[in-house]
Amino acid sequence: MIKKTISILGSTGSIGVQSLDVAKQAGFSVAALTANSDVKTMEAQIRAFRPQKAALADEAAAKDLRARVADTSTVVLSGKEGVEACAAETDADTVIDAIVGLAGLRPALAAVNAGKDLALANKEALVAGGSLVLKAVEEHGVRLLPVDSEHSAIFQCLQASPPNRALKKLILTASGGPFFGKTRKELKNVTAADALRHPTWEMGAKITIDSASMFNKGLELIEAHFLFGMPAEKIDVVVHRESIIHSLIEFDDNSVLAQLGVSDMRIPIQYALTFPERYPSPVRELDLAQVATLHFYRPDEETFDCLGICREAIGKGGLYPAAVNSANEEVNLLFRQGKIRFTEMGTLIRTAFAVCEDKNDYTLQDVFATDAAVRRAVHAAM
Ligand code: NDP
Ligand code: MG
């Protein structure tokens, strides 16, 4: 196994915990860990992995943590600056960004600007700051490695790309979520608790709701657009209920390559860390005969209108992907709080288009100004 030193941003979450499991099995050193406010989990992780630094974005939680781990050598930082310092100021060679939402963008840039390879689970960072992240990656000559299972699948398939690339399209698979096959009428009264029952993946609350609305697949369209330089019309989505095929690519000769495996995020996490090599994994083998049948369907883009919204945002470019992402973050939270209906989500997210400034070259400040404007617009439209 190769030797690595990694930092994990969002270590207390679903991807963070699985990343630590991968690190433990592989014997990687952990330089820094960050979270928002989960003191208990962070304390246990600090005791188990002994990082140089740890940070909690929440100041009060960080103070509590500092007192709890005073007997260890880990330096506890706080606030957004503390999280960014953990991303940048350690001897880690790779930073896993597993923060949820736009909060992960600045730390992602901090890691890249410090010359670290970025293993990116935090799709919102790339969606909202696509050109900023790509520019920083190029400027610093670091690697941007996808952790999202679909993008890892495409990345893995692309390793078989011919010298002339000859790439015709990308095909993202989608589980369809808990509301697959339902009509808008049937979805009118569904609750956040219904949406949180995902059929194939165990994930954090925000992405689970995004999977139910299929905004997650919309985010992944935008993520694929930035990662692989493909226009929206060359990225298809197919619903695949079993989540065994994680995505596919089609070449000009109509040959299609797919990546398969059991639905366990530790495979793409480990690949992002060991690329281009592969090593044994704790994840179980895929037993195709036991799976027996794989199902595929076209997505119902009328019921799940979020997919179309994201395609439109790619087409408009500039700050539009950031705008729809921020609108969705707000709408996702409002739905979890029981303040809006599931079927209102798309219409509310669309308010982003009206307030988004139409400019191609944008700065980080523009992204955050858009974020604030869009969140206000969503509330005004409720
Ligand atoms: P979780 O909600 O489980 O975890 C989120 C992590 O981010 C936690 O450690 C949380 O800390 C931390 N965090 C939240 N807000 C902030 C903030 N403002 N500043 C700093 N840290 C913060 O999410 P997931 O692990 O499910 O998802 C993480 C990212 O990975 C998302 O972008 C998601 O879309 C993506 N992803 C997830 C997959 C999955 O299977 N879960 C699959 C593919 C992509 P605390 O615990 O203290 O709140
Ligand atoms: Mg995914």
PDB file of N, CA and C and ligand atoms in Angstrom, residues 10-16 18 34-38 56-57 83 98-101 103 121-124 148-149 201-205 207 216 220 265, ligand 1:
ATOM      1  N   GLY A  10     -15.030  17.767   7.146  1.00  0.00           N
ATOM      2  CA  GLY A  10     -16.348  17.140   7.250  1.00  0.00           C
ATOM      3  C   GLY A  10     -16.211  15.711   7.748  1.00  0.00           C
ATOM      4  N   SER A  11     -15.257  15.489   8.663  1.00  0.00           N
ATOM      5  CA  SER A  11     -14.912  14.119   9.075  1.00  0.00           C
ATOM      6  C   SER A  11     -16.007  13.433   9.892  1.00  0.00           C
ATOM      7  N   THR A  12     -16.935  14.221  10.476  1.00  0.00           N
ATOM      8  CA  THR A  12     -17.976  13.610  11.313  1.00  0.00           C
ATOM      9  C   THR A  12     -19.193  13.167  10.507  1.00  0.00           C
ATOM     10  N   GLY A  13     -19.211  13.493   9.208  1.00  0.00           N
ATOM     11  CA  GLY A  13     -20.374  13.149   8.379  1.00  0.00           C
ATOM     12  C   GLY A  13     -20.263  11.761   7.775  1.00  0.00           C
ATOM     13  N   SER A  14     -21.232  11.432   6.926  1.00  0.00           N
ATOM     14  CA  SER A  14     -21.295  10.104   6.312  1.00  0.00           C
ATOM     15  C   SER A  14     -20.023   9.809   5.509  1.00  0.00           C
ATOM     16  N   ILE A  15     -19.633  10.704   4.615  1.00  0.00           N
ATOM     17  CA  ILE A  15     -18.420  10.483   3.811  1.00  0.00           C
ATOM     18  C   ILE A  15     -17.177  10.575   4.692  1.00  0.00           C
ATOM     19  N   GLY A  16     -17.191  11.531   5.641  1.00  0.00           N
ATOM     20  CA  GLY A  16     -16.034  11.702   6.526  1.00  0.00           C
ATOM     21  C   GLY A  16     -15.717  10.436   7.302  1.00  0.00           C
ATOM     22  N   GLN A  18     -16.601   7.365   6.621  1.00  0.00           N
ATOM     23  CA  GLN A  18     -16.158   6.290   5.709  1.00  0.00           C
ATOM     24  C   GLN A  18     -14.725   6.551   5.216  1.00  0.00           C
ATOM     25  N   THR A  34     -11.881  18.216  10.350  1.00  0.00           N
ATOM     26  CA  THR A  34     -12.762  19.358  10.649  1.00  0.00           C
ATOM     27  C   THR A  34     -14.223  18.936  10.592  1.00  0.00           C
ATOM     28  N   ALA A  35     -15.055  19.702  11.324  1.00  0.00           N
ATOM     29  CA  ALA A  35     -16.514  19.506  11.280  1.00  0.00           C
ATOM     30  C   ALA A  35     -17.173  20.832  11.632  1.00  0.00           C
ATOM     31  N   ASN A  36     -18.469  20.806  11.772  1.00  0.00           N
ATOM     32  CA  ASN A  36     -19.174  22.037  12.137  1.00  0.00           C
ATOM     33  C   ASN A  36     -19.293  22.146  13.654  1.00  0.00           C
ATOM     34  N   SER A  37     -20.033  21.199  14.283  1.00  0.00           N
ATOM     35  CA  SER A  37     -20.292  21.345  15.723  1.00  0.00           C
ATOM     36  C   SER A  37     -20.352  20.029  16.496  1.00  0.00           C
ATOM     37  N   ASP A  38     -20.129  18.906  15.833  1.00  0.00           N
ATOM     38  CA  ASP A  38     -20.280  17.608  16.499  1.00  0.00           C
ATOM     39  C   ASP A  38     -19.050  17.293  17.373  1.00  0.00           C
ATOM     40  N   LEU A  56     -13.472  23.076  14.481  1.00  0.00           N
ATOM     41  CA  LEU A  56     -14.931  23.090  14.396  1.00  0.00           C
ATOM     42  C   LEU A  56     -15.322  24.494  13.961  1.00  0.00           C
ATOM     43  N   ALA A  57     -16.209  24.576  12.970  1.00  0.00           N
ATOM     44  CA  ALA A  57     -16.621  25.892  12.459  1.00  0.00           C
ATOM     45  C   ALA A  57     -17.368  26.671  13.544  1.00  0.00           C
ATOM     46  N   VAL A  83     -11.138  26.064   9.874  1.00  0.00           N
ATOM     47  CA  VAL A  83     -11.369  24.990   8.905  1.00  0.00           C
ATOM     48  C   VAL A  83     -10.421  25.169   7.713  1.00  0.00           C
ATOM     49  N   ALA A  98     -15.304  16.756   2.378  1.00  0.00           N
ATOM     50  CA  ALA A  98     -16.592  16.071   2.564  1.00  0.00           C
ATOM     51  C   ALA A  98     -17.527  16.943   3.395  1.00  0.00           C
ATOM     52  N   ILE A  99     -17.309  18.268   3.286  1.00  0.00           N
ATOM     53  CA  ILE A  99     -18.235  19.217   3.923  1.00  0.00           C
ATOM     54  C   ILE A  99     -19.502  19.232   3.063  1.00  0.00           C
ATOM     55  N   VAL A 100     -20.640  19.479   3.663  1.00  0.00           N
ATOM     56  CA  VAL A 100     -21.863  19.565   2.875  1.00  0.00           C
ATOM     57  C   VAL A 100     -22.134  21.029   2.527  1.00  0.00           C
ATOM     58  N   GLY A 101     -22.496  21.264   1.266  1.00  0.00           N
ATOM     59  CA  GLY A 101     -22.935  22.594   0.843  1.00  0.00           C
ATOM     60  C   GLY A 101     -21.832  23.553   0.471  1.00  0.00           C
ATOM     61  N   ALA A 103     -20.493  25.791   2.028  1.00  0.00           N
ATOM     62  CA  ALA A 103     -19.488  25.993   3.076  1.00  0.00           C
ATOM     63  C   ALA A 103     -18.178  25.290   2.743  1.00  0.00           C
ATOM     64  N   ALA A 121     -15.664  15.276  -2.474  1.00  0.00           N
ATOM     65  CA  ALA A 121     -17.011  14.704  -2.321  1.00  0.00           C
ATOM     66  C   ALA A 121     -18.022  15.845  -2.373  1.00  0.00           C
ATOM     67  N   ASN A 122     -17.594  16.998  -1.888  1.00  0.00           N
ATOM     68  CA  ASN A 122     -18.446  18.178  -1.758  1.00  0.00           C
ATOM     69  C   ASN A 122     -18.788  18.771  -3.137  1.00  0.00           C
ATOM     70  N   LYS A 123     -19.795  18.169  -3.782  1.00  0.00           N
ATOM     71  CA  LYS A 123     -20.124  18.576  -5.156  1.00  0.00           C
ATOM     72  C   LYS A 123     -20.553  20.025  -5.247  1.00  0.00           C
ATOM     73  N   GLU A 124     -21.179  20.547  -4.160  1.00  0.00           N
ATOM     74  CA  GLU A 124     -21.664  21.933  -4.205  1.00  0.00           C
ATOM     75  C   GLU A 124     -20.519  22.913  -4.441  1.00  0.00           C
ATOM     76  N   ASP A 148     -17.522  11.453  -5.566  1.00  0.00           N
ATOM     77  CA  ASP A 148     -18.911  11.132  -5.894  1.00  0.00           C
ATOM     78  C   ASP A 148     -18.900   9.859  -6.755  1.00  0.00           C
ATOM     79  N   SER A 149     -19.748   8.875  -6.410  1.00  0.00           N
ATOM     80  CA  SER A 149     -19.613   7.553  -7.031  1.00  0.00           C
ATOM     81  C   SER A 149     -19.764   7.586  -8.553  1.00  0.00           C
ATOM     82  N   TRP A 201     -28.669   4.038  -0.674  1.00  0.00           N
ATOM     83  CA  TRP A 201     -27.486   4.679  -0.095  1.00  0.00           C
ATOM     84  C   TRP A 201     -27.834   5.267   1.268  1.00  0.00           C
ATOM     85  N   GLU A 202     -26.879   5.167   2.218  1.00  0.00           N
ATOM     86  CA  GLU A 202     -27.035   5.829   3.530  1.00  0.00           C
ATOM     87  C   GLU A 202     -26.180   7.072   3.533  1.00  0.00           C
ATOM     88  N   MET A 203     -26.802   8.232   3.591  1.00  0.00           N
ATOM     89  CA  MET A 203     -26.064   9.474   3.407  1.00  0.00           C
ATOM     90  C   MET A 203     -26.575  10.531   4.378  1.00  0.00           C
ATOM     91  N   GLY A 204     -25.903  11.707   4.378  1.00  0.00           N
ATOM     92  CA  GLY A 204     -26.346  12.827   5.193  1.00  0.00           C
ATOM     93  C   GLY A 204     -27.726  13.306   4.764  1.00  0.00           C
ATOM     94  N   ALA A 205     -28.375  14.101   5.633  1.00  0.00           N
ATOM     95  CA  ALA A 205     -29.766  14.502   5.386  1.00  0.00           C
ATOM     96  C   ALA A 205     -29.927  15.346   4.118  1.00  0.00           C
ATOM     97  N   ILE A 207     -28.144  15.582   1.251  1.00  0.00           N
ATOM     98  CA  ILE A 207     -28.041  14.852  -0.023  1.00  0.00           C
ATOM     99  C   ILE A 207     -29.174  13.834  -0.161  1.00  0.00           C
ATOM    100  N   ASN A 216     -30.059  16.244  -6.684  1.00  0.00           N
ATOM    101  CA  ASN A 216     -28.723  15.657  -6.577  1.00  0.00           C
ATOM    102  C   ASN A 216     -28.196  15.266  -7.956  1.00  0.00           C
ATOM    103  N   GLU A 220     -25.070  16.693 -10.026  1.00  0.00           N
ATOM    104  CA  GLU A 220     -24.060  15.800 -10.615  1.00  0.00           C
ATOM    105  C   GLU A 220     -23.856  16.058 -12.105  1.00  0.00           C
ATOM    106  N   MET A 265     -19.545   3.670  -0.566  1.00  0.00           N
ATOM    107  CA  MET A 265     -18.723   4.818  -0.949  1.00  0.00           C
ATOM    108  C   MET A 265     -17.239   4.610  -0.666  1.00  0.00           C
TER     109      MET A 265
HETATM  110  P1  NDP B   1     -23.178  14.863   6.270  1.00  0.00           P
HETATM  111  O1  NDP B   1     -24.274  15.812   6.561  1.00  0.00           O
HETATM  112  O2  NDP B   1     -23.259  13.479   6.777  1.00  0.00           O
HETATM  113  O3  NDP B   1     -21.788  15.500   6.805  1.00  0.00           O
HETATM  114  C1  NDP B   1     -21.438  16.817   6.536  1.00  0.00           C
HETATM  115  C2  NDP B   1     -20.131  17.183   7.217  1.00  0.00           C
HETATM  116  O4  NDP B   1     -19.866  18.577   6.990  1.00  0.00           O
HETATM  117  C3  NDP B   1     -20.147  17.008   8.743  1.00  0.00           C
HETATM  118  O5  NDP B   1     -18.861  16.661   9.178  1.00  0.00           O
HETATM  119  C4  NDP B   1     -20.521  18.402   9.241  1.00  0.00           C
HETATM  120  O6  NDP B   1     -20.119  18.659  10.576  1.00  0.00           O
HETATM  121  C5  NDP B   1     -19.744  19.254   8.256  1.00  0.00           C
HETATM  122  N1  NDP B   1     -20.280  20.605   8.101  1.00  0.00           N
HETATM  123  C6  NDP B   1     -21.582  20.950   7.925  1.00  0.00           C
HETATM  124  N2  NDP B   1     -21.720  22.282   7.816  1.00  0.00           N
HETATM  125  C7  NDP B   1     -20.467  22.805   7.920  1.00  0.00           C
HETATM  126  C8  NDP B   1     -19.959  24.128   7.916  1.00  0.00           C
HETATM  127  N3  NDP B   1     -20.754  25.200   7.783  1.00  0.00           N
HETATM  128  N4  NDP B   1     -18.617  24.304   8.045  1.00  0.00           N
HETATM  129  C9  NDP B   1     -17.798  23.237   8.197  1.00  0.00           C
HETATM  130  N5  NDP B   1     -18.226  21.968   8.226  1.00  0.00           N
HETATM  131  C10 NDP B   1     -19.551  21.742   8.081  1.00  0.00           C
HETATM  132  O7  NDP B   1     -22.980  14.873   4.686  1.00  0.00           O
HETATM  133  P2  NDP B   1     -22.456  13.698   3.721  1.00  0.00           P
HETATM  134  O8  NDP B   1     -21.217  13.102   4.285  1.00  0.00           O
HETATM  135  O9  NDP B   1     -23.570  12.833   3.319  1.00  0.00           O
HETATM  136  O10 NDP B   1     -22.064  14.553   2.419  1.00  0.00           O
HETATM  137  C11 NDP B   1     -20.917  15.378   2.373  1.00  0.00           C
HETATM  138  C12 NDP B   1     -20.711  15.846   0.933  1.00  0.00           C
HETATM  139  O11 NDP B   1     -20.437  14.704   0.126  1.00  0.00           O
HETATM  140  C13 NDP B   1     -21.954  16.507   0.327  1.00  0.00           C
HETATM  141  O12 NDP B   1     -21.550  17.538  -0.547  1.00  0.00           O
HETATM  142  C14 NDP B   1     -22.607  15.391  -0.472  1.00  0.00           C
HETATM  143  O13 NDP B   1     -23.343  15.865  -1.563  1.00  0.00           O
HETATM  144  C15 NDP B   1     -21.377  14.612  -0.938  1.00  0.00           C
HETATM  145  N6  NDP B   1     -21.644  13.210  -1.220  1.00  0.00           N
HETATM  146  C16 NDP B   1     -22.115  12.378  -0.239  1.00  0.00           C
HETATM  147  C17 NDP B   1     -22.376  11.041  -0.501  1.00  0.00           C
HETATM  148  C18 NDP B   1     -22.823  10.104   0.578  1.00  0.00           C
HETATM  149  O14 NDP B   1     -22.929   8.910   0.342  1.00  0.00           O
HETATM  150  N7  NDP B   1     -23.086  10.566   1.786  1.00  0.00           N
HETATM  151  C19 NDP B   1     -22.186  10.489  -1.855  1.00  0.00           C
HETATM  152  C20 NDP B   1     -21.645  11.429  -2.796  1.00  0.00           C
HETATM  153  C21 NDP B   1     -21.405  12.737  -2.483  1.00  0.00           C
HETATM  154  P3  NDP B   1     -21.142  18.318  11.837  1.00  0.00           P
HETATM  155  O15 NDP B   1     -21.223  16.831  11.889  1.00  0.00           O
HETATM  156  O16 NDP B   1     -20.461  18.919  13.001  1.00  0.00           O
HETATM  157  O17 NDP B   1     -22.451  18.961  11.482  1.00  0.00           O
END
